[in-house]
Short mmCIF file of C-alpha atoms in Angstrom, two decimals:
data_model
loop_
_atom_site.label_atom_id
_atom_site.label_comp_id
_atom_site.label_asym_id
_atom_site.label_seq_id
_atom_site.Cartn_x
_atom_site.Cartn_y
_atom_site.Cartn_z
CA MET A 273 -99.01 3.20 38.27
CA GLY A 274 -100.99 0.55 40.16
CA GLY A 275 -98.92 -2.62 40.07
CA HIS A 276 -95.66 -0.73 39.92
CA ALA A 277 -96.48 1.17 43.14
CA TYR A 278 -94.86 4.30 41.71
CA SER A 279 -96.34 7.60 40.63
CA SER A 280 -96.79 7.96 36.87
CA TYR A 281 -94.94 11.27 37.18
CA ASN A 282 -91.55 9.59 37.48
CA ASN A 283 -89.69 7.35 35.02
CA ILE A 284 -89.19 4.33 37.28
CA GLN A 285 -92.09 2.41 35.77
CA GLN A 286 -90.66 3.02 32.30
CA LYS A 287 -87.37 1.42 33.34
CA ILE A 288 -89.31 -1.55 34.76
CA ASN A 289 -91.23 -1.92 31.50
CA ASP A 290 -88.00 -1.77 29.49
CA TYR A 291 -86.49 -4.56 31.61
CA ALA A 292 -89.61 -6.71 32.08
CA VAL A 293 -89.61 -7.94 28.49
CA TYR A 294 -86.38 -9.83 29.19
CA THR A 295 -87.78 -11.67 32.20
CA THR A 296 -91.37 -12.29 31.13
CA GLY A 297 -90.79 -13.67 27.63
CA GLY A 298 -91.74 -17.13 28.83
CA GLY A 299 -92.31 -18.70 25.42
CA ASP A 300 -89.09 -17.30 23.96
CA ASN A 301 -87.13 -18.41 27.02
CA ILE A 302 -88.37 -21.98 26.65
CA VAL A 303 -87.33 -22.12 22.99
CA LEU A 304 -83.91 -20.67 23.86
CA ALA A 305 -83.54 -23.25 26.66
CA GLN A 306 -84.34 -26.05 24.22
CA GLN A 307 -81.74 -24.77 21.78
CA ALA A 308 -79.20 -24.45 24.59
CA ALA A 309 -79.94 -28.03 25.68
CA LYS A 310 -79.03 -29.33 22.21
CA TYR A 311 -75.73 -27.46 22.43
CA LEU A 312 -75.06 -28.85 25.93
CA LEU A 313 -75.87 -32.41 24.91
CA GLY A 314 -73.53 -32.10 21.93
CA GLU A 315 -70.68 -30.78 24.07
CA PHE A 316 -71.34 -33.42 26.73
CA LYS A 317 -70.98 -36.20 24.16
CA LEU A 318 -67.97 -34.52 22.59
CA SER A 319 -66.28 -34.45 25.98
CA LYS A 320 -66.50 -38.24 26.12
CA LYS A 321 -65.29 -38.75 22.57
CA ALA A 322 -62.31 -36.47 23.19
CA ASN A 323 -61.43 -38.39 26.35
CA PHE A 324 -62.38 -35.31 28.42
CA GLN A 325 -59.44 -33.28 27.11
CA SER A 326 -60.57 -30.74 24.48
CA ILE A 327 -63.62 -29.14 26.08
CA LEU A 328 -63.07 -25.47 26.92
CA GLY A 329 -64.97 -22.37 28.00
CA ASP A 330 -68.40 -22.46 29.60
CA VAL A 331 -68.65 -26.27 29.45
CA ALA A 332 -65.08 -27.09 30.52
CA TYR A 333 -66.46 -28.65 33.70
CA PHE A 334 -68.13 -31.39 31.62
CA ALA A 335 -64.72 -33.11 31.68
CA ASP A 336 -65.38 -33.92 35.35
CA GLN A 337 -68.13 -36.36 34.35
CA LYS A 338 -65.36 -39.00 34.26
CA ASN A 339 -65.12 -38.66 38.04
CA TYR A 340 -68.86 -38.72 38.75
CA GLY A 341 -68.87 -42.45 39.51
CA GLY A 342 -66.62 -41.89 42.52
CA PHE A 343 -68.28 -38.66 43.58
CA ASN A 344 -69.49 -38.56 47.19
CA PRO A 345 -72.00 -35.72 47.70
CA HIS A 346 -71.79 -36.03 51.49
CA GLU A 347 -68.08 -35.26 51.44
CA LEU A 348 -68.72 -32.24 49.20
CA THR A 349 -70.56 -30.23 51.86
CA LYS A 350 -68.82 -31.59 54.94
CA GLY A 351 -67.49 -28.79 57.15
CA ARG A 352 -68.20 -26.08 54.58
CA SER A 353 -70.52 -23.09 54.74
CA PHE A 354 -73.18 -22.67 52.08
CA LYS A 355 -72.12 -19.02 51.89
CA ASP A 356 -68.81 -20.24 50.46
CA VAL A 357 -68.97 -19.47 46.74
CA THR A 358 -66.53 -22.28 45.94
CA LEU A 359 -68.95 -24.73 47.57
CA GLN A 360 -71.85 -23.20 45.67
CA LEU A 361 -69.94 -23.68 42.41
CA ASP A 362 -69.05 -27.28 43.29
CA MET A 363 -72.67 -28.10 44.09
CA LEU A 364 -73.94 -26.56 40.88
CA LYS A 365 -71.23 -28.24 38.81
CA TRP A 366 -71.99 -31.73 40.08
CA LEU A 367 -75.75 -31.19 39.86
CA SER A 368 -75.29 -30.05 36.25
CA ILE A 369 -73.24 -33.16 35.41
CA ARG A 370 -75.80 -35.41 37.10
CA THR A 371 -78.64 -33.69 35.24
CA MET A 372 -76.83 -34.07 31.92
CA LEU A 373 -76.12 -37.77 32.54
CA ASN A 374 -79.79 -38.43 33.37
CA LEU A 375 -81.01 -36.44 30.36
CA GLU A 376 -78.58 -38.21 28.04
CA SER A 377 -79.82 -41.57 29.30
CA LYS A 378 -83.50 -40.65 28.79
CA LEU A 379 -82.86 -39.43 25.24
CA ASN A 380 -80.85 -42.52 24.28
CA THR A 381 -83.69 -44.24 22.45
CA ASN A 382 -84.83 -44.96 18.91
CA GLN A 383 -87.89 -42.77 19.51
CA LYS A 384 -85.83 -39.60 19.78
CA LYS A 385 -88.57 -37.09 18.91
CA GLN A 386 -90.98 -38.64 21.39
CA ALA A 387 -88.28 -38.78 24.07
CA TRP A 388 -87.42 -35.13 23.43
CA ASP A 389 -91.06 -34.09 23.81
CA GLU A 390 -91.62 -36.20 26.93
CA ASN A 391 -88.57 -34.91 28.79
CA GLN A 392 -89.03 -31.17 28.43
CA MET A 393 -88.89 -30.57 32.20
CA ASP A 394 -85.49 -32.29 32.39
CA ILE A 395 -84.30 -30.35 29.33
CA ILE A 396 -85.23 -27.01 30.91
CA GLU A 397 -83.67 -28.06 34.22
CA ALA A 398 -80.39 -28.97 32.50
CA THR A 399 -80.08 -25.51 30.95
CA GLU A 400 -81.15 -23.82 34.19
CA VAL A 401 -78.41 -25.48 36.25
CA TYR A 402 -75.85 -24.73 33.52
CA TYR A 403 -76.93 -21.08 33.55
CA TYR A 404 -76.67 -20.72 37.33
CA TYR A 405 -73.24 -22.33 37.38
CA ASN A 406 -71.76 -20.13 34.67
CA VAL A 407 -73.27 -16.85 35.84
CA LEU A 408 -71.99 -17.55 39.35
CA ARG A 409 -68.56 -18.53 38.00
CA ILE A 410 -68.22 -15.36 35.91
CA PHE A 411 -69.62 -13.16 38.69
CA SER A 412 -67.17 -14.65 41.19
CA ASP A 413 -64.21 -14.12 38.83
CA CYS A 414 -65.20 -10.46 38.40
CA VAL A 415 -65.41 -9.96 42.16
CA GLN A 416 -61.90 -11.34 42.60
CA THR A 417 -60.49 -8.67 40.29
CA ALA A 418 -62.62 -5.80 41.62
CA GLU A 419 -61.20 -2.80 43.46
CA ASN A 420 -60.64 -3.45 47.15
CA SER A 421 -62.99 -0.60 48.10
CA ILE A 422 -66.03 -2.36 46.60
CA LYS A 423 -64.99 -5.99 46.94
CA PRO A 424 -66.80 -6.55 50.30
CA LEU A 425 -70.10 -5.30 48.86
CA LEU A 426 -69.73 -7.37 45.70
CA THR A 427 -68.83 -10.42 47.80
CA ASP A 428 -72.18 -10.08 49.58
CA LEU A 429 -73.94 -9.89 46.22
CA VAL A 430 -72.21 -12.91 44.72
CA GLN A 431 -72.96 -14.92 47.87
CA LEU A 432 -76.59 -13.86 47.59
CA PHE A 433 -76.78 -14.93 43.95
CA GLY A 434 -75.24 -18.30 44.76
CA LEU A 435 -77.60 -18.92 47.69
CA THR A 436 -80.54 -17.86 45.53
CA ALA A 437 -79.50 -20.49 42.97
CA LEU A 438 -79.19 -23.17 45.67
CA SER A 439 -82.59 -22.21 47.09
CA LYS A 440 -84.30 -22.38 43.70
CA LEU A 441 -82.75 -25.79 43.01
CA ILE A 442 -83.16 -27.14 46.53
CA LYS A 443 -85.63 -29.84 45.44
CA GLU A 444 -83.16 -31.12 42.84
CA PHE A 445 -80.35 -31.22 45.42
CA LEU A 446 -82.54 -33.19 47.80
CA ILE A 447 -83.60 -35.68 45.10
CA ALA A 448 -79.97 -36.12 44.07
CA GLY A 449 -78.99 -36.81 47.67
CA PHE A 450 -76.51 -33.95 47.72
CA ILE A 451 -77.98 -32.47 50.91
CA SER A 452 -80.13 -33.55 53.83
CA GLY A 453 -83.36 -31.95 54.99
CA GLU A 454 -81.44 -30.24 57.77
CA GLN A 455 -78.96 -28.81 55.27
CA ALA A 456 -81.84 -27.59 53.08
CA ALA A 457 -83.14 -25.63 56.08
CA THR A 458 -79.65 -24.22 56.64
CA ILE A 459 -79.50 -23.00 53.03
CA LYS A 460 -82.79 -21.16 53.53
CA GLN A 461 -81.55 -19.59 56.76
CA GLU A 462 -78.24 -18.46 55.28
CA HIS A 463 -80.06 -17.11 52.24
CA LEU A 464 -82.22 -14.92 54.47
CA SER A 465 -79.24 -13.78 56.54
CA VAL A 466 -77.37 -12.62 53.41
CA CYS A 467 -80.55 -10.91 52.14
CA LYS A 468 -80.66 -8.96 55.40
CA LYS A 469 -77.00 -8.02 55.04
CA VAL A 470 -77.42 -6.88 51.43
CA ARG A 471 -80.52 -4.91 52.33
CA ALA A 472 -78.43 -2.66 54.58
CA SER A 473 -76.46 -1.61 51.49
CA SER A 474 -79.40 -1.50 49.09
CA GLU A 475 -79.20 2.28 48.64
CA THR A 476 -75.55 1.99 47.60
CA PHE A 477 -76.38 -0.75 45.08
CA VAL A 478 -79.21 1.28 43.58
CA ASP A 479 -77.04 4.41 43.38
CA ALA A 480 -74.45 2.35 41.49
CA PHE A 481 -76.75 2.49 38.44
CA ASN A 482 -76.07 6.23 38.53
CA TYR A 483 -79.51 7.32 37.36
CA PRO A 484 -79.65 11.12 37.82
CA ASP A 485 -82.55 12.77 39.63
CA TRP A 486 -83.67 14.52 36.46
CA TYR A 487 -84.14 11.12 34.81
CA LEU A 488 -85.83 9.28 37.66
CA LYS A 489 -88.12 12.21 38.42
CA ALA A 490 -88.90 10.42 41.67
CA PRO A 491 -89.22 12.79 44.65
CA LEU A 492 -89.35 9.84 47.06
CA GLY A 493 -85.87 8.76 45.96
CA ILE A 494 -84.22 12.14 45.63
CA ARG A 495 -80.51 12.21 46.37
CA ASP A 496 -80.51 14.74 49.24
CA GLY A 497 -83.21 12.85 51.15
CA ASN A 498 -85.68 15.76 51.35
CA MET A 499 -88.39 13.67 49.77
CA TYR A 500 -91.52 15.25 51.23
CA GLU A 501 -90.43 18.80 50.47
CA ALA A 502 -89.54 17.76 46.94
CA TYR A 503 -92.86 15.99 46.44
CA PHE A 504 -94.86 19.06 47.49
CA ASP A 505 -92.64 21.30 45.36
CA VAL A 506 -93.49 19.19 42.32
CA ILE A 507 -97.21 19.56 43.02
CA ASN A 508 -97.04 23.27 43.76
CA ASN A 509 -95.00 23.99 40.64
CA VAL A 510 -97.51 22.45 38.27
CA PRO A 511 -98.80 25.24 35.98
CA ASP A 512 -102.20 26.54 37.12
CA ALA A 513 -102.15 24.21 40.14
CA ARG A 514 -105.49 24.55 41.91
CA THR A 515 -108.17 22.58 43.67
CA THR A 516 -110.24 20.47 41.30
CA PRO A 517 -113.76 21.82 40.63
CA PHE A 518 -115.45 18.83 42.27
CA TRP A 519 -113.44 18.94 45.50
CA ASN A 520 -115.66 21.33 47.46
CA ASP A 521 -118.91 19.93 46.08
CA LEU A 522 -118.25 16.21 46.20
CA VAL A 523 -115.08 15.15 48.03
CA LEU A 524 -115.01 17.52 51.00
CA PRO A 525 -118.59 16.72 52.12
CA LEU A 526 -117.73 13.02 52.13
CA LEU A 527 -114.65 13.62 54.27
CA LYS A 528 -116.72 15.62 56.80
CA SER A 529 -119.63 13.21 56.87
CA ASN A 530 -120.18 10.45 59.43
CA LEU A 531 -120.21 7.66 56.86
#
């Protein structure tokens, strides 16, 4: 299966195809982001009208926009590790509020349609930061209530997700003055260190999906680890397995030649 790097015998590529539609629907994702931005702008304005009291749920943090004027980004990261999920959430929250304030200002014009069309990059960014913040928040809450036996592994994963979000938004953090160039390099380093840590448990994470061997049909990922024996067994058990007619006449001479 070429680009998948898996044999067409197994079902791994089918699972990839089933999932890929959710991550490659670029046009649909843009339209959804635009719709989400309208919702966010409405809630952001409502937060002001309600004196920052009645906003609940996924946009409850919009109430903190009242404190943005006195917000000091340098104090936010002082003495804290970027692996700290609470710091990651704080950074994403304040970046989201800053992004919403800037977007609101750019759209505050009589030429609303033109302003909307001309600020699409900011619109998409606003929804992206909101998404990262809320997924990280929900993920972190779930980890806190997880069984103690799996909490360390899930903690590594939630740290990785948070650092991935910071890494993807690193340009925006730098522009906003939230971090220095040196801190940006630190985020990249800590991101890689957590990737290395998670990689050591990658087999456990994959097994957590609980796909049985009969479904995967992937000898290279068989549960007992005897991958090569299993691979040859699959080949040998094919009905009427035999050498192809052209092997002796065409392939074998090429292998023995001095070309």
